[in-house]
Coordinates of C-alpha atoms in Angstrom, one line a residue:
M13 CA 34.3 42.5 20.0
K14 CA 32.0 39.0 20.2
Q15 CA 29.0 39.3 17.9
Q16 CA 25.9 38.7 20.0
Q17 CA 23.7 35.6 19.3
I18 CA 20.4 36.2 17.3
K19 CA 18.2 33.9 18.6
T20 CA 14.0 33.7 17.2
R21 CA 10.9 31.7 16.8
P22 CA 10.6 29.7 13.7
H23 CA 8.2 31.1 11.1
C24 CA 5.7 29.1 8.2
P25 CA 7.5 30.8 4.8
F26 CA 4.2 31.0 3.6
C27 CA 1.9 32.5 6.0
G28 CA 4.4 33.9 8.4
D29 CA 3.0 32.4 11.4
E30 CA 5.2 30.9 14.1
V31 CA 5.2 26.5 13.7
A32 CA 5.3 24.7 16.7
Q33 CA 8.1 22.1 17.5
P34 CA 8.3 19.1 14.9
Q35 CA 7.3 15.9 16.8
D36 CA 7.2 12.2 16.2
Q37 CA 4.9 10.3 13.8
D38 CA 2.0 8.4 15.4
Q39 CA 3.7 5.4 13.6
R40 CA 7.4 6.1 13.2
K41 CA 9.4 3.7 11.6
L42 CA 13.6 3.8 11.5
G43 CA 15.0 6.5 9.7
E44 CA 12.1 9.1 9.6
F45 CA 11.9 12.7 10.2
K46 CA 10.0 14.6 12.9
V47 CA 7.2 16.4 11.3
G48 CA 4.5 19.0 11.8
H49 CA 1.7 21.3 10.4
C50 CA 1.0 24.8 10.2
Q51 CA -2.2 26.5 10.7
C52 CA -2.4 27.6 6.8
G53 CA -2.3 23.8 6.0
A54 CA 1.7 23.8 5.6
V55 CA 3.6 20.5 6.4
Y56 CA 7.6 20.3 7.8
A57 CA 10.0 18.1 8.3
C58 CA 13.4 18.3 10.2
D59 CA 16.3 17.3 9.5
A60 CA 18.4 18.7 12.2
T61 CA 21.9 18.0 10.8
G62 CA 21.2 19.6 7.0
H63 CA 22.6 16.6 5.2
N64 CA 19.1 15.2 4.2
I65 CA 17.5 17.8 2.4
G66 CA 16.2 15.5 -0.2
S67 CA 14.7 13.1 2.1
A68 CA 13.7 15.3 4.3
M69 CA 11.6 17.2 1.2
I70 CA 10.6 13.4 0.4
E71 CA 9.1 12.9 4.0
A72 CA 7.1 16.3 4.2
L73 CA 5.4 15.8 0.7
V74 CA 4.6 12.4 1.6
Y75 CA 3.1 13.6 5.2
A76 CA 1.4 16.2 3.8
C77 CA -0.4 13.2 1.5
N78 CA -1.5 11.4 4.4
D79 CA 1.3 8.7 4.1
D80 CA 0.3 8.0 0.4
W81 CA 3.1 7.2 -1.5
E82 CA 1.4 7.3 -4.8
L83 CA 0.0 9.9 -5.1
A84 CA 3.1 12.0 -3.7
W85 CA 5.4 10.6 -6.8
E86 CA 2.5 11.8 -9.1
L87 CA 2.6 15.6 -8.0
L88 CA 4.6 18.1 -9.5
P89 CA 6.7 20.7 -7.9
D90 CA 5.2 24.1 -8.5
Q91 CA 1.9 23.1 -10.2
D92 CA 0.5 20.6 -7.5
Y93 CA 2.4 22.0 -4.3
L94 CA 5.0 24.8 -3.1
T95 CA 8.0 24.2 -1.0
G96 CA 10.0 26.4 1.3
R97 CA 13.1 25.7 4.0
V98 CA 14.3 27.5 7.1
E99 CA 17.6 27.2 7.8
S100 CA 20.0 27.6 11.3
Y101 CA 17.3 25.6 12.9
D102 CA 18.2 24.0 16.3
E103 CA 16.1 21.4 17.4
I104 CA 16.8 21.3 21.1
T105 CA 15.9 24.7 21.7
H106 CA 13.3 25.3 19.0
Q107 CA 15.0 28.4 17.3
I108 CA 16.4 29.8 14.7
L109 CA 19.9 30.8 15.1
E110 CA 21.4 33.2 13.5
Q111 CA 25.1 32.7 14.0
R112 CA 24.9 28.9 13.6
H113 CA 26.3 27.8 17.1
L114 CA 24.9 27.7 20.7
D115 CA 26.9 26.8 23.3
G116 CA 29.9 25.0 21.3
R117 CA 27.9 23.0 18.8
Y118 CA 27.4 23.8 15.4
V119 CA 23.7 24.6 14.5
R120 CA 23.0 23.6 10.6
G121 CA 19.1 22.2 11.0
V122 CA 16.3 22.8 8.3
L123 CA 12.8 22.9 8.4
Y124 CA 11.4 21.6 4.9
F125 CA 8.1 23.2 4.3
V126 CA 5.4 21.3 1.5
R127 CA 2.1 23.5 1.0
L128 CA -0.5 21.4 -1.4
Q129 CA -2.7 22.9 -4.1
K130 CA -6.0 23.1 -2.7
E131 CA -7.4 20.4 -4.9
I132 CA -4.5 18.2 -4.3
T133 CA -5.4 18.5 -0.6
E134 CA -8.9 17.7 -1.4
I135 CA -8.0 14.4 -3.2
A136 CA -5.1 13.2 -0.6
Q137 CA -8.4 13.4 1.8
Q138 CA -10.6 11.6 -0.2
R139 CA -7.9 8.9 -0.4
A140 CA -7.0 9.0 3.3
E141 CA -11.0 8.4 4.0
Q142 CA -10.8 5.8 1.7
K143 CA -7.6 3.7 3.4
R144 CA -9.5 4.4 7.0
D145 CA -11.8 1.6 6.6
Y146 CA -9.2 -1.0 5.9
L147 CA -6.2 -0.5 7.5
P148 CA -5.3 -2.7 9.8
P149 CA -4.1 -1.7 13.3
V150 CA -0.2 -1.6 14.0
E151 CA 1.0 -4.7 15.2
P152 CA 1.7 -4.1 18.7
E153 CA 6.1 -3.8 19.6
R154 CA 7.5 -7.0 20.2
D155 CA 9.4 -7.5 23.6
P156 CA 13.2 -7.8 22.4
A157 CA 14.6 -9.7 24.8
R158 CA 11.7 -12.5 24.4
P159 CA 12.9 -15.9 23.7
R160 CA 12.5 -16.2 20.1
Q161 CA 10.4 -19.3 18.1
R162 CA 12.4 -20.9 15.2
A163 CA 10.0 -21.3 12.1
D164 CA 10.2 -24.8 10.6
K165 CA 8.1 -25.9 7.5
K166 CA 5.9 -28.4 9.8
E167 CA 4.7 -25.5 12.2
V168 CA 4.2 -23.2 9.2
Q169 CA 2.0 -25.9 7.5
R170 CA 0.3 -26.6 10.4
L171 CA -0.6 -23.0 11.3
A172 CA -1.8 -22.6 7.8
L173 CA -4.1 -24.9 7.2
A174 CA -5.4 -24.1 10.3
G175 CA -5.5 -20.4 9.9
D176 CA -3.6 -19.6 12.5
I177 CA -3.0 -16.1 11.5
D178 CA -1.9 -14.7 14.9
G179 CA 0.6 -17.8 15.3
L180 CA 2.1 -17.2 12.1
V181 CA 2.0 -13.2 12.5
A182 CA 4.1 -14.1 15.9
L183 CA 6.4 -16.9 14.3
T184 CA 7.2 -14.1 11.4
F185 CA 8.5 -11.6 13.9
D186 CA 10.8 -14.0 15.3
D187 CA 11.8 -15.7 12.4
V188 CA 11.6 -13.7 8.4
R189 CA 12.2 -17.4 7.3
T190 CA 8.3 -18.3 8.0
L191 CA 6.8 -16.2 4.9
R192 CA 9.7 -18.5 2.6
F193 CA 8.1 -21.6 4.1
L194 CA 4.6 -20.3 3.2
Q195 CA 5.7 -19.4 -0.2
R196 CA 7.1 -23.1 -0.4
L197 CA 3.8 -24.2 0.4
L198 CA 2.0 -23.0 -2.4
Y199 CA 3.3 -25.8 -4.3
T200 CA 0.7 -28.4 -4.3
P201 CA -1.3 -29.9 -7.0
D202 CA -4.4 -29.5 -4.2
D203 CA -6.7 -26.0 -5.5
D204 CA -8.6 -25.8 -2.5
Q205 CA -5.5 -25.8 -0.4
R206 CA -3.5 -23.8 -2.7
W207 CA -6.4 -20.9 -2.5
W208 CA -6.6 -20.8 1.1
L209 CA -2.6 -20.7 1.5
A210 CA -3.0 -17.5 -0.5
H211 CA -5.4 -16.1 1.3
V212 CA -4.0 -16.7 4.6
I213 CA -0.3 -15.2 3.0
G214 CA -2.0 -11.9 2.3
Q215 CA -3.8 -11.5 6.2
V216 CA -0.6 -12.5 7.7
C217 CA 1.4 -9.7 5.4
A218 CA -1.5 -7.6 6.3
R219 CA -0.3 -7.5 9.4
V220 CA 3.4 -8.0 9.3
A221 CA 3.8 -4.8 7.2
T222 CA 2.2 -2.4 9.6
R223 CA 5.6 -3.3 11.6
Q224 CA 7.9 -4.5 8.5
P225 CA 6.8 -3.6 5.4
G226 CA 10.3 -4.0 4.1
V227 CA 9.8 -7.8 4.3
V228 CA 6.8 -8.0 2.3
S229 CA 7.8 -6.0 -0.4
D230 CA 10.2 -9.0 -0.9
L231 CA 8.0 -11.9 -0.6
L232 CA 6.3 -10.1 -3.5
H233 CA 9.8 -9.6 -5.4
R234 CA 10.3 -13.1 -5.3
L235 CA 6.6 -14.0 -6.5
F236 CA 6.7 -11.9 -9.4
D237 CA 10.3 -13.2 -10.3
A238 CA 8.8 -16.7 -9.9
S239 CA 5.9 -15.8 -11.9
S240 CA 8.4 -15.2 -14.8
D241 CA 8.9 -18.9 -15.2
S242 CA 5.4 -19.6 -17.2
A243 CA 6.1 -23.2 -15.8
A244 CA 6.1 -22.3 -12.2
A245 CA 3.2 -19.6 -12.9
N246 CA 0.2 -21.7 -12.0
W247 CA 1.6 -22.6 -8.4
G248 CA -0.2 -19.9 -6.2
L249 CA 2.0 -17.4 -7.3
V250 CA -0.8 -14.8 -9.1
E251 CA -3.6 -14.7 -6.6
T252 CA -1.0 -15.0 -3.5
M253 CA 0.3 -11.8 -5.0
G254 CA -3.4 -10.5 -5.5
S255 CA -4.2 -11.0 -2.1
I256 CA -1.2 -9.0 -0.6
I257 CA -1.9 -6.4 -3.0
A258 CA -5.2 -6.1 -1.5
A259 CA -4.7 -6.5 1.3
R260 CA -2.7 -3.4 1.5
P261 CA -2.9 -1.6 -1.2
D262 CA -1.6 1.3 0.9
I263 CA 1.8 0.0 1.0
Y264 CA 1.8 -2.2 -2.1
G265 CA -0.9 -0.8 -4.5
A266 CA 1.6 0.0 -7.1
F267 CA 2.4 -3.9 -8.2
A268 CA -1.0 -4.0 -8.9
R269 CA 0.0 -3.1 -12.6
H270 CA 2.3 -5.4 -12.7
L271 CA -0.4 -8.4 -12.6
L272 CA -1.2 -7.4 -16.4
R273 CA 2.0 -8.8 -17.6
Y274 CA 0.5 -12.1 -17.3
I275 CA -2.7 -11.5 -18.7
N276 CA -2.2 -12.7 -22.1
H277 CA -1.0 -16.2 -21.0
V278 CA -4.3 -18.5 -20.9
S279 CA -3.5 -20.0 -18.3
T280 CA -2.7 -17.2 -15.9
R281 CA -5.5 -15.0 -16.8
P282 CA -8.1 -16.0 -14.6
L283 CA -5.9 -15.4 -11.5
V284 CA -5.0 -12.2 -13.1
L285 CA -8.5 -10.9 -13.7
W286 CA -9.2 -12.7 -10.0
A287 CA -6.0 -11.3 -8.3
L288 CA -7.5 -7.1 -10.0
G289 CA -10.9 -8.0 -9.1
T290 CA -10.1 -8.7 -5.4
V291 CA -7.9 -5.3 -5.3
A292 CA -10.4 -3.5 -6.9
A293 CA -12.8 -4.5 -3.9
R294 CA -10.7 -2.0 -1.5
R295 CA -9.2 0.1 -4.2
P296 CA -11.1 0.4 -7.7
D297 CA -8.9 3.5 -8.4
L298 CA -5.7 1.2 -8.7
V299 CA -7.3 -0.8 -11.5
R300 CA -9.3 1.6 -13.7
A301 CA -5.7 3.6 -13.7
N302 CA -4.0 1.0 -15.3
Q303 CA -5.8 0.9 -18.7
F304 CA -8.4 -1.4 -17.4
Y305 CA -10.6 -1.3 -20.4
Q306 CA -8.5 -3.1 -22.6
L307 CA -10.2 -6.0 -20.5
F308 CA -13.4 -5.2 -21.7
N309 CA -13.0 -7.7 -24.9
L310 CA -13.1 -10.5 -21.9
L311 CA -16.4 -10.2 -21.4
N312 CA -17.0 -11.9 -25.1
D313 CA -14.4 -14.6 -24.2
S314 CA -15.2 -18.7 -25.0
D315 CA -13.7 -19.0 -21.3
P316 CA -17.1 -18.6 -18.6
L317 CA -14.7 -18.7 -16.2
V318 CA -12.8 -15.5 -17.7
R319 CA -15.8 -14.1 -18.3
A320 CA -17.2 -14.1 -14.9
L321 CA -13.7 -12.7 -13.3
T322 CA -14.0 -10.1 -15.9
I323 CA -18.0 -9.4 -14.8
R324 CA -16.1 -9.3 -10.8
L325 CA -13.9 -7.2 -11.5
L326 CA -15.5 -4.5 -13.6
G327 CA -18.6 -4.3 -11.8
R328 CA -15.8 -3.8 -8.4
A329 CA -13.9 -1.2 -10.8
G330 CA -17.1 0.6 -11.3
A331 CA -17.3 0.2 -14.7
R332 CA -20.3 2.4 -16.3
E333 CA -18.5 1.8 -19.5
V334 CA -19.7 -1.9 -20.4
G335 CA -23.4 -1.8 -18.8
E336 CA -25.0 -2.7 -21.6
R337 CA -22.8 -6.2 -21.9
L338 CA -23.3 -7.1 -18.9
Q339 CA -27.4 -6.4 -19.3
A340 CA -26.7 -8.9 -21.6
L341 CA -25.0 -11.6 -19.7
S342 CA -26.9 -11.5 -16.2
R343 CA -29.6 -14.0 -18.4
E344 CA -26.5 -16.4 -18.7
Q345 CA -27.3 -19.7 -16.1
T346 CA -23.8 -20.8 -16.6
P347 CA -22.4 -22.0 -13.1
V348 CA -18.8 -21.0 -12.1
T349 CA -16.6 -21.7 -9.1
I350 CA -14.5 -18.4 -7.6
Y351 CA -12.7 -18.8 -4.8
E352 CA -13.5 -15.5 -1.7
E353 CA -11.5 -15.5 1.4
G354 CA -9.4 -18.8 0.6
R355 CA -12.6 -20.7 -0.1
P356 CA -15.0 -22.1 -3.4
Q357 CA -17.9 -20.5 -3.8
T358 CA -20.6 -21.2 -6.7
I359 CA -22.6 -18.7 -8.8
T360 CA -23.8 -18.7 -12.3
V361 CA -22.5 -16.0 -14.7
G362 CA -25.8 -14.1 -15.0
D363 CA -26.1 -13.7 -10.9
L364 CA -22.1 -12.3 -11.3
A365 CA -23.8 -10.0 -14.0
A366 CA -26.6 -8.7 -12.0
E367 CA -24.6 -7.6 -9.2
A368 CA -22.0 -5.9 -11.2
L369 CA -25.1 -3.8 -12.7
K370 CA -25.9 -2.7 -9.2
M371 CA -22.3 -1.7 -8.4
T372 CA -21.7 0.3 -11.7
E373 CA -25.2 1.9 -11.3
K374 CA -24.5 3.4 -7.4
V375 CA -21.0 4.7 -9.1
E376 CA -23.2 6.2 -11.6
Q377 CA -25.6 7.7 -9.1
A378 CA -22.3 8.8 -7.2

């Protein structure tokens, strides 16, 4: 006698409530799983084949953390989050089929559940609110049937010097070599041009990363590799890395700590301080998480530019610990030139220290 198929709706393993059918994420990328969330706070990812449980687990965990990969990797199972799974799930009919077959096909789907502990949920929400202040909108999808442009060095240079971010983004989507041409333009003795190009590359990468984060990650790796050659380190590489990380710290924030490997070289020290200070303007937590207290002594450096860039960095990072030293430096009238958004700005060390004091006081009051 044929055994009767038992069909039930999937329920949350934590609260027992029935859960809705998983859906594609709003910003779906290749290889992602469909996801959903329960009223109790748990989230789940669907592995329709049952062969990618590990990937589904990561998907659910990152989704629970509001797509914050950095936070997700720091969490510990059982301590920071709980997990559960529902097997024999059929994605098509949104049912649990105990016999694991329906209409001649096997059913092997799994719903993988993650529920963050309350304090971790609060941290994830706070970090998500910080990110909303600077996340660029997702670039519109390009028509795959469109005639594609081919990048060449002269055209890329023309667009970059003109600050045509729209044109460079469109060209990058058509021809990823655009980013390589931009990198090559950094090798110029013109300081103003090099800083401008670093800013432009950061802005272009911020928008390209909404669709193709991998190509930007590849560029960052190339820049770090090139910077390992001390002869090349001064040619716009460190400042470009800082610009890219600062433009999308939600994706590339983990790269920030690697900038510190260049802090002991006299030629690259100001560039590292500038890069970290630019990142700190948007994500001070990324800087504070990397033993930034080791930089406090640079407030006494003999180079006024190093002092100024350290002040800029520590102020943006909310370093209350150096309040007294900033107070003393606020009386220094040495002028320095610092690049902001690719353009030079002249300011005194004292004025920078006064601004930094205000920033640290706001942090203390908060």
